[in-house]
CSV table of C-alpha atoms and ligand atoms in Angstrom, one decimal:
chain,number,residue,atom,x,y,z
A,19,UNK,CA,19.7,-16.1,11.5
A,20,UNK,CA,19.6,-12.5,10.9
A,21,UNK,CA,16.6,-10.2,11.9
A,22,UNK,CA,15.9,-7.8,9.0
A,23,UNK,CA,15.4,-4.3,9.7
A,24,UNK,CA,14.1,-1.1,7.9
A,25,UNK,CA,17.5,1.2,7.5
A,26,UNK,CA,15.7,3.7,5.2
A,27,UNK,CA,12.3,5.0,3.9
A,28,UNK,CA,11.3,7.2,1.0
A,29,UNK,CA,8.1,8.4,-0.5
A,30,UNK,CA,6.9,10.2,-3.6
A,31,UNK,CA,3.5,11.4,-4.7
A,32,UNK,CA,3.1,13.2,-8.1
A,33,UNK,CA,2.3,16.8,-8.3
A,34,UNK,CA,-1.2,16.9,-9.7
A,35,UNK,CA,-4.0,16.9,-6.9
A,36,UNK,CA,-7.6,16.1,-7.3
A,37,UNK,CA,-9.6,17.6,-4.5
A,38,UNK,CA,-13.2,16.5,-3.6
A,39,UNK,CA,-14.6,19.7,-5.0
A,40,UNK,CA,-13.1,18.4,-8.6
A,41,UNK,CA,-15.3,15.6,-8.2
A,42,UNK,CA,-18.3,17.4,-7.2
A,43,UNK,CA,-17.9,19.5,-10.2
A,44,UNK,CA,-19.2,17.0,-12.5
A,45,UNK,CA,-20.5,13.8,-10.5
A,46,UNK,CA,-23.4,13.6,-8.5
A,47,UNK,CA,-21.4,13.5,-5.2
A,48,UNK,CA,-20.4,16.0,-2.3
A,49,UNK,CA,-17.3,16.6,-0.2
A,50,UNK,CA,-19.3,15.7,2.8
A,51,UNK,CA,-20.3,12.3,1.5
A,52,UNK,CA,-16.7,11.5,0.7
A,53,UNK,CA,-15.2,12.7,3.8
A,54,UNK,CA,-17.7,10.8,6.0
A,55,UNK,CA,-17.6,7.7,4.1
A,56,UNK,CA,-14.2,7.4,3.6
A,57,UNK,CA,-11.9,10.0,5.4
A,58,UNK,CA,-10.5,11.2,2.0
A,59,UNK,CA,-10.1,15.1,0.9
A,60,UNK,CA,-7.8,14.8,-1.8
A,61,UNK,CA,-5.5,12.3,-3.9
A,62,UNK,CA,-2.4,12.9,-6.0
A,63,UNK,CA,-2.6,11.8,-9.6
A,64,UNK,CA,0.0,11.3,-12.4
A,65,UNK,CA,0.4,13.4,-15.4
A,66,UNK,CA,2.6,11.6,-18.1
A,67,UNK,CA,4.0,9.3,-15.5
A,68,UNK,CA,3.7,5.7,-15.0
A,69,UNK,CA,4.4,3.3,-12.1
A,70,UNK,CA,8.0,2.9,-12.5
A,71,UNK,CA,8.5,6.8,-12.5
A,72,UNK,CA,6.9,6.6,-9.1
A,73,UNK,CA,8.9,3.8,-7.8
A,74,UNK,CA,12.3,5.1,-9.1
A,75,UNK,CA,11.8,8.5,-7.3
A,76,UNK,CA,10.7,6.6,-4.1
A,77,UNK,CA,13.8,4.3,-4.5
A,78,UNK,CA,16.4,7.3,-5.1
A,79,UNK,CA,14.9,9.0,-1.9
A,80,UNK,CA,15.3,5.8,0.1
A,81,UNK,CA,18.9,5.2,-0.9
A,82,UNK,CA,19.7,8.9,-0.4
A,83,UNK,CA,18.5,8.6,3.1
A,84,UNK,CA,20.8,5.6,3.6
A,85,UNK,CA,23.6,7.4,1.8
A,86,UNK,CA,24.2,4.3,-0.4
A,87,UNK,CA,24.6,4.1,-4.2
A,88,UNK,CA,22.2,1.9,-6.2
A,89,UNK,CA,25.1,-0.2,-7.0
A,90,UNK,CA,25.1,-1.8,-3.5
A,91,UNK,CA,21.6,-3.4,-3.7
A,92,UNK,CA,21.0,-6.9,-4.1
A,93,UNK,CA,17.4,-7.2,-4.9
A,94,UNK,CA,14.4,-5.2,-5.8
A,95,UNK,CA,11.0,-6.1,-5.2
A,96,UNK,CA,8.0,-4.1,-6.7
A,97,UNK,CA,4.6,-4.6,-5.2
A,98,UNK,CA,2.3,-3.2,-7.7
A,99,UNK,CA,-1.3,-4.1,-9.5
A,100,UNK,CA,-0.5,-1.3,-12.0
A,101,UNK,CA,3.0,-2.4,-13.9
A,102,UNK,CA,4.0,-0.2,-16.7
A,103,UNK,CA,3.7,-3.2,-18.7
A,104,UNK,CA,3.0,-6.9,-18.2
A,105,UNK,CA,6.7,-7.5,-19.3
A,106,UNK,CA,9.4,-6.5,-18.7
A,107,UNK,CA,8.7,-6.1,-15.1
A,108,UNK,CA,8.4,-2.8,-13.3
A,109,UNK,CA,11.5,-3.9,-11.0
A,110,UNK,CA,13.7,-4.4,-14.3
A,111,UNK,CA,12.9,-0.8,-15.4
A,112,UNK,CA,13.5,0.6,-12.0
A,113,UNK,CA,16.7,-1.4,-11.8
A,114,UNK,CA,17.9,0.1,-15.2
A,115,UNK,CA,16.7,3.6,-14.1
A,116,UNK,CA,18.6,3.8,-10.8
A,117,UNK,CA,21.6,1.9,-11.8
A,118,UNK,CA,21.4,-0.9,-9.5
A,119,UNK,CA,23.9,-2.7,-11.5
A,120,UNK,CA,24.1,-6.0,-9.8
A,121,UNK,CA,20.5,-6.3,-8.7
A,122,UNK,CA,17.8,-8.8,-9.8
A,123,UNK,CA,14.0,-8.5,-8.9
A,124,UNK,CA,10.5,-9.0,-9.8
A,125,UNK,CA,7.1,-7.5,-9.6
A,126,UNK,CA,4.7,-9.0,-7.0
A,127,UNK,CA,0.9,-8.7,-7.1
A,128,UNK,CA,-0.8,-8.8,-3.8
A,129,UNK,CA,-2.8,-5.6,-4.5
A,130,UNK,CA,-3.6,-3.8,-1.3
A,131,UNK,CA,-1.6,-6.1,0.7
A,132,UNK,CA,1.1,-6.0,-1.8
A,133,UNK,CA,3.7,-4.2,0.4
A,134,UNK,CA,3.2,-6.8,3.4
A,135,UNK,CA,3.7,-9.5,1.1
A,136,UNK,CA,6.7,-8.1,-0.4
A,137,UNK,CA,8.1,-7.2,3.0
A,138,UNK,CA,7.7,-10.7,3.9
A,139,UNK,CA,9.3,-11.9,0.6
A,140,UNK,CA,12.3,-9.4,0.7
A,141,UNK,CA,12.9,-10.5,4.4
A,142,UNK,CA,13.5,-14.0,3.8
A,143,UNK,CA,16.7,-13.1,1.8
A,144,UNK,CA,18.0,-11.1,4.8
A,145,UNK,CA,17.0,-13.9,7.3
A,146,UNK,CA,18.7,-16.7,5.3
A,147,UNK,CA,21.9,-14.6,5.0
A,148,UNK,CA,21.7,-14.4,1.3
A,149,UNK,CA,21.5,-10.5,0.6
A,150,UNK,CA,22.4,-7.6,2.9
A,151,UNK,CA,20.5,-4.9,0.8
A,152,UNK,CA,16.9,-5.4,-0.5
A,153,UNK,CA,14.8,-2.7,-1.6
A,154,UNK,CA,10.9,-3.2,-1.2
A,155,UNK,CA,9.0,-0.8,-3.2
A,156,UNK,CA,5.1,-0.4,-3.2
A,157,UNK,CA,3.8,1.7,-6.1
A,158,UNK,CA,0.6,2.1,-7.9
A,159,UNK,CA,-1.0,4.4,-10.5
A,160,UNK,CA,-4.6,3.6,-9.9
A,161,UNK,CA,-5.5,6.6,-12.0
A,162,UNK,CA,-4.6,4.3,-14.8
A,163,UNK,CA,-7.4,1.9,-14.1
A,164,UNK,CA,-10.0,4.2,-12.6
A,165,UNK,CA,-13.5,4.9,-14.4
A,166,UNK,CA,-13.6,8.7,-13.5
A,167,UNK,CA,-17.2,8.5,-14.5
A,168,UNK,CA,-17.9,5.9,-11.7
A,169,UNK,CA,-18.7,7.9,-8.5
A,170,UNK,CA,-18.5,4.5,-6.3
A,171,UNK,CA,-14.8,4.1,-7.1
A,172,UNK,CA,-13.0,7.0,-8.5
A,173,UNK,CA,-13.2,9.1,-5.5
A,174,UNK,CA,-11.1,6.4,-3.7
A,175,UNK,CA,-8.1,6.2,-5.4
A,176,UNK,CA,-4.9,7.9,-5.9
A,177,UNK,CA,-1.3,7.5,-7.3
A,178,UNK,CA,2.0,7.1,-5.3
A,179,UNK,CA,5.3,5.3,-4.5
A,180,UNK,CA,7.1,4.4,-1.6
A,181,UNK,CA,10.1,2.2,-0.5
A,182,UNK,CA,11.9,0.8,2.3
A,183,UNK,CA,15.6,-0.6,2.3
A,184,UNK,CA,15.8,-4.1,4.4
A,185,UNK,CA,19.2,-4.9,5.9
A,186,UNK,CA,20.4,-7.2,8.8
A,187,UNK,CA,19.7,-5.3,12.0
A,188,UNK,CA,22.4,-4.3,14.2
A,189,UNK,CA,20.6,-5.2,17.6
A,190,UNK,CA,18.5,-8.1,18.9
A,191,UNK,CA,15.0,-7.2,19.4
A,192,UNK,CA,14.7,-4.6,16.9
A,193,UNK,CA,13.4,-4.9,13.3
A,194,UNK,CA,11.0,-6.8,11.1
A,195,UNK,CA,10.0,-9.4,14.1
A,196,UNK,CA,6.8,-11.1,13.0
A,197,UNK,CA,4.3,-11.5,10.2
A,198,UNK,CA,1.0,-13.1,9.3
A,199,UNK,CA,-0.1,-13.3,5.6
A,200,UNK,CA,-3.4,-14.5,4.2
A,201,UNK,CA,-5.2,-15.0,1.2
A,202,UNK,CA,-8.8,-16.4,0.1
A,203,UNK,CA,-9.5,-16.3,-3.9
A,204,UNK,CA,-13.2,-16.1,-3.2
A,205,UNK,CA,-12.7,-12.4,-3.4
A,206,UNK,CA,-12.3,-12.4,-7.2
A,207,UNK,CA,-16.0,-11.5,-7.7
A,208,UNK,CA,-16.3,-8.6,-5.6
A,209,UNK,CA,-12.9,-6.6,-6.5
A,210,UNK,CA,-11.1,-7.1,-9.7
A,211,UNK,CA,-10.2,-5.9,-13.0
A,212,UNK,CA,-11.4,-8.1,-15.6
A,213,UNK,CA,-9.8,-7.7,-18.9
A,214,UNK,CA,-6.2,-7.2,-20.2
A,215,UNK,CA,-4.9,-10.6,-19.0
A,216,UNK,CA,-5.2,-13.6,-20.7
A,217,UNK,CA,-8.8,-14.6,-19.7
A,218,UNK,CA,-10.2,-11.6,-21.7
A,219,UNK,CA,-7.3,-9.9,-23.8
A,220,UNK,CA,-7.8,-6.4,-25.0
A,221,UNK,CA,-10.6,-6.2,-27.7
A,222,UNK,CA,-12.9,-3.3,-28.7
A,223,UNK,CA,-15.7,-5.2,-26.9
A,224,UNK,CA,-13.5,-5.4,-23.6
A,225,UNK,CA,-13.0,-1.7,-23.9
A,226,UNK,CA,-16.6,-0.6,-24.7
A,227,UNK,CA,-17.6,-2.8,-21.6
A,228,UNK,CA,-15.1,-0.8,-19.2
A,229,UNK,CA,-13.3,-4.1,-18.4
A,230,UNK,CA,-9.9,-2.5,-18.0
A,231,UNK,CA,-11.3,-0.5,-15.1
A,232,UNK,CA,-11.4,-1.4,-11.3
A,233,UNK,CA,-14.6,-3.2,-10.6
A,234,UNK,CA,-15.4,-3.0,-6.8
A,235,UNK,CA,-18.6,-3.9,-4.6
A,236,UNK,CA,-17.4,-1.5,-1.9
A,237,UNK,CA,-20.1,-2.7,0.6
A,238,UNK,CA,-19.1,-6.5,0.5
A,239,UNK,CA,-15.5,-5.7,0.5
A,240,UNK,CA,-16.0,-3.5,3.3
A,241,UNK,CA,-17.6,-6.2,5.5
A,242,UNK,CA,-14.6,-8.5,4.9
A,243,UNK,CA,-11.8,-5.8,5.2
A,244,UNK,CA,-13.1,-4.9,8.6
A,245,UNK,CA,-12.8,-8.3,9.9
A,246,UNK,CA,-9.8,-9.3,8.2
A,247,UNK,CA,-7.5,-6.5,8.7
A,248,UNK,CA,-8.5,-6.3,12.5
A,249,UNK,CA,-8.1,-10.1,13.1
A,250,UNK,CA,-4.4,-10.0,11.6
A,251,UNK,CA,-3.5,-7.0,13.6
A,252,UNK,CA,-4.8,-8.4,16.8
A,253,UNK,CA,-3.3,-12.0,15.9
A,254,UNK,CA,0.3,-10.1,15.5
A,255,UNK,CA,-0.4,-8.5,18.9
A,256,UNK,CA,-1.3,-11.9,20.5
A,257,UNK,CA,1.6,-13.9,19.0
A,258,UNK,CA,3.9,-11.3,20.3
A,259,UNK,CA,2.6,-10.4,23.7
A,260,UNK,CA,1.9,-6.8,22.9
A,261,UNK,CA,-0.6,-4.9,25.0
A,262,UNK,CA,-2.6,-2.0,23.6
A,263,UNK,CA,0.1,0.2,25.7
A,264,UNK,CA,3.1,-1.5,24.1
A,265,UNK,CA,1.9,-0.5,20.6
A,266,UNK,CA,3.4,2.9,19.7
A,267,UNK,CA,1.4,3.2,16.2
A,268,UNK,CA,-0.8,1.0,14.2
A,269,UNK,CA,0.3,1.5,10.2
A,270,UNK,CA,-2.8,0.4,8.4
A,271,UNK,CA,-3.4,0.3,4.7
A,272,UNK,CA,-5.3,3.3,3.8
A,273,UNK,CA,-8.8,2.3,2.0
A,274,UNK,CA,-11.1,3.7,4.2
A,275,UNK,CA,-11.0,5.6,7.5
A,276,UNK,CA,-13.9,3.6,9.0
A,277,UNK,CA,-12.1,0.5,8.4
A,278,UNK,CA,-8.9,1.9,10.2
A,279,UNK,CA,-11.1,2.9,13.1
A,280,UNK,CA,-12.5,-0.5,13.3
A,281,UNK,CA,-9.0,-2.0,13.3
A,282,UNK,CA,-7.8,0.4,16.1
A,283,UNK,CA,-11.0,-0.4,18.3
A,284,UNK,CA,-10.4,-4.0,18.1
A,285,UNK,CA,-6.8,-3.4,19.0
A,286,UNK,CA,-7.8,-1.3,21.9
A,287,UNK,CA,-5.9,1.7,20.8
A,288,UNK,CA,-6.9,5.5,20.3
A,289,UNK,CA,-6.9,7.2,16.9
A,290,UNK,CA,-3.9,9.2,18.2
A,291,UNK,CA,-1.8,6.1,17.7
A,292,UNK,CA,-2.7,5.5,14.3
A,293,UNK,CA,-1.0,6.6,11.1
A,294,UNK,CA,-3.2,8.3,8.8
A,295,UNK,CA,-2.5,10.1,5.5
A,296,UNK,CA,-5.7,8.9,3.4
A,297,UNK,CA,-7.2,12.3,3.7
A,298,UNK,CA,-4.1,13.6,1.3
A,299,UNK,CA,-3.5,10.6,-0.8
A,300,UNK,CA,-6.7,8.3,-0.8
A,301,UNK,CA,-6.1,4.7,-1.5
A,302,UNK,CA,-2.7,4.3,-3.3
A,303,UNK,CA,-2.9,0.5,-3.0
A,304,UNK,CA,0.7,-0.9,-2.3
A,305,UNK,CA,2.1,2.6,-1.5
A,306,UNK,CA,0.0,3.2,1.4
A,307,UNK,CA,2.0,1.7,4.5
A,308,UNK,CA,5.3,2.8,3.2
A,309,UNK,CA,4.0,6.2,2.6
A,310,UNK,CA,3.0,6.5,6.1
A,311,UNK,CA,6.3,5.3,7.6
A,312,UNK,CA,8.0,7.6,5.5
A,313,UNK,CA,6.1,10.8,6.5
A,314,UNK,CA,5.9,10.0,10.0
A,315,UNK,CA,9.5,9.1,10.3
A,316,UNK,CA,10.4,12.2,8.5
A,317,UNK,CA,8.7,14.5,10.7
A,318,UNK,CA,9.8,12.9,14.0
A,319,UNK,CA,6.7,11.0,14.9
A,320,UNK,CA,7.9,7.7,14.3
A,321,UNK,CA,11.1,7.0,16.6
A,322,UNK,CA,13.4,4.2,17.2
A,323,UNK,CA,12.3,1.7,19.8
A,324,UNK,CA,8.5,2.2,18.7
A,325,UNK,CA,6.7,-0.9,18.2
A,326,UNK,CA,4.5,-0.8,15.2
A,327,UNK,CA,1.9,-2.9,13.6
A,328,UNK,CA,1.4,-3.0,10.0
A,329,UNK,CA,-2.0,-4.2,8.6
A,330,UNK,CA,-3.4,-4.4,5.3
A,331,UNK,CA,-6.4,-5.9,3.5
A,332,UNK,CA,-7.0,-6.0,-0.4
A,333,UNK,CA,-8.1,-7.7,-3.6
A,334,UNK,CA,-7.8,-11.4,-4.0
A,335,UNK,CA,-8.7,-11.4,-1.0
A,336,UNK,CA,-5.1,-10.8,0.4
A,337,UNK,CA,-4.7,-9.5,4.0
A,338,UNK,CA,-1.9,-9.6,6.6
A,339,UNK,CA,-0.1,-7.8,9.7
A,340,UNK,CA,3.5,-7.4,10.7
A,341,UNK,CA,5.4,-6.5,13.9
A,342,UNK,CA,8.1,-4.1,13.4
A,343,UNK,CA,10.3,-2.6,16.3
A,344,UNK,CA,11.6,0.5,14.5
A,345,UNK,CA,15.4,0.6,14.5
A,346,UNK,CA,16.4,3.8,13.2
B,429,UT7,O1,-8.3,-1.3,-0.7
B,429,UT7,C1,-8.9,-2.4,-1.2
B,429,UT7,C2,-10.0,-2.7,-0.4
B,429,UT7,N1,-11.0,-1.8,-0.6
B,429,UT7,C3,-11.7,-1.4,0.4
B,429,UT7,O2,-11.3,-1.7,1.6
B,429,UT7,C4,-12.9,-0.5,0.2
B,429,UT7,C5,-14.2,-1.1,1.0
B,429,UT7,N2,-15.3,-0.3,0.8
B,429,UT7,C6,-15.6,0.9,1.3
B,429,UT7,O3,-14.7,1.7,1.4
B,429,UT7,C7,-16.9,1.5,1.2
B,429,UT7,O4,-17.9,0.5,0.8
B,429,UT7,C8,-17.3,2.7,0.0
B,429,UT7,C9,-16.4,4.1,0.6
B,429,UT7,C10,-16.6,2.1,-1.3
B,429,UT7,C11,-18.9,3.2,0.0
B,429,UT7,O5,-19.3,3.4,1.3
B,429,UT7,P1,-20.6,2.7,1.9
B,429,UT7,O6,-20.8,3.4,3.0
B,429,UT7,O7,-20.2,1.1,1.8
B,429,UT7,O8,-21.4,3.2,0.8
B,429,UT7,P2,-22.4,2.2,0.0
B,429,UT7,O9,-21.7,1.6,-1.0
B,429,UT7,O10,-23.3,1.5,0.5
B,429,UT7,O11,-23.3,3.4,-0.9
B,429,UT7,C12,-24.4,4.0,0.1
B,429,UT7,C13,-25.1,5.1,-1.0
B,429,UT7,C14,-25.6,4.5,-2.3
B,429,UT7,O12,-26.8,5.1,-2.5
B,429,UT7,P3,-28.1,4.2,-2.2
B,429,UT7,O13,-28.1,3.0,-3.1
B,429,UT7,O14,-28.3,4.1,-0.9
B,429,UT7,O15,-29.3,5.2,-2.8
B,429,UT7,C15,-24.5,4.9,-3.3
B,429,UT7,O16,-25.1,5.0,-4.5
B,429,UT7,O17,-24.2,6.2,-1.5
B,429,UT7,C16,-24.1,6.3,-3.0
B,429,UT7,N3,-22.8,6.7,-3.4
B,429,UT7,C17,-22.4,7.8,-3.5
B,429,UT7,N4,-23.0,9.0,-3.2
B,429,UT7,C18,-22.6,10.0,-3.2
B,429,UT7,C19,-21.9,5.9,-3.7
B,429,UT7,N5,-20.5,6.5,-4.0
B,429,UT7,C20,-21.1,7.8,-3.9
B,429,UT7,C21,-20.4,9.2,-4.1
B,429,UT7,N6,-21.2,10.1,-3.8
B,429,UT7,N7,-19.2,9.3,-4.5
């Protein structure tokens, strides 16, 4: 059995930035409220781009870091809840655009846990020895399903894409070492996008009712997210005999700084060991965790040998955690 390792990582955020001041300009909100309740100061949003554009750029940067051509990729998994279209898959669009001529792939819908779900899925093809190069991408264009009149939600989300390349690891004890993933579909009520699927196909009525936007009962989701993300992270530590001193970084889904803080507290680690970029990007759903990895690796804070715990919670509900010993 091979141990999968992350051998390259890349991140892309669109150019346009919406600051908290922008929302202050037309909504009953304030920079102070947004920063203290969420930790967000600004978020990037697309202009004339879709999720495949974010995913393609992230994939290109990842392959460039590894120094290989797209024709060497075996499999492409795109975690997203905002595909360009229902079909063909965003993975197919990425495959064509980057020229991954011998790859197949698919989209995976795990919401904010999408990247962790996709990582666990892609890893199985390495463990089984089926493939040697799996591109796992998390990309979302949350602005395409955000109601910018809804102050409860519009301040939370941003757009972005990030990717990792999974390959068989070169050294025992390094790489993607353990994971736990969970799901409880009772979360449908509190966090969903109601229309556009087969339950409520698009009609004038669904559009008038705003059913093509994110609906979130933030307070209810907050309560379960705090518990779920922390418990999964602590479970991963326990299963792998990791003390708080052993953990170099917590890499959390970036939905709310207070949820992240609660998770760090439960793990017994200080915020100096937590990867944070929510202040600059907001919640980019499937892209949050790999975007942190890309930024912290690029500036040298994430180093070979670091024990890192990835953790996420999102719509479904879905949640999970993973243990990676960084190998590049
Ligand atoms: O990533 C997927 C999973 N999602 C999450 O993890 C998100 C979880 N939820 C949250 O992060 C938080 O619940 C929010 C940031 C969405 C909201 O924070 P909160 O501390 O739970 O606030 P709240 O919903 O309890 O609202 C408090 C007050 C309300 O006013 P009243 O009813 O107390 O008068 C809201 O109407 O704040 C009001 N409010 C705002 N005020 C200024 C809501 N949004 C805003 C806003 N600006 N943008």
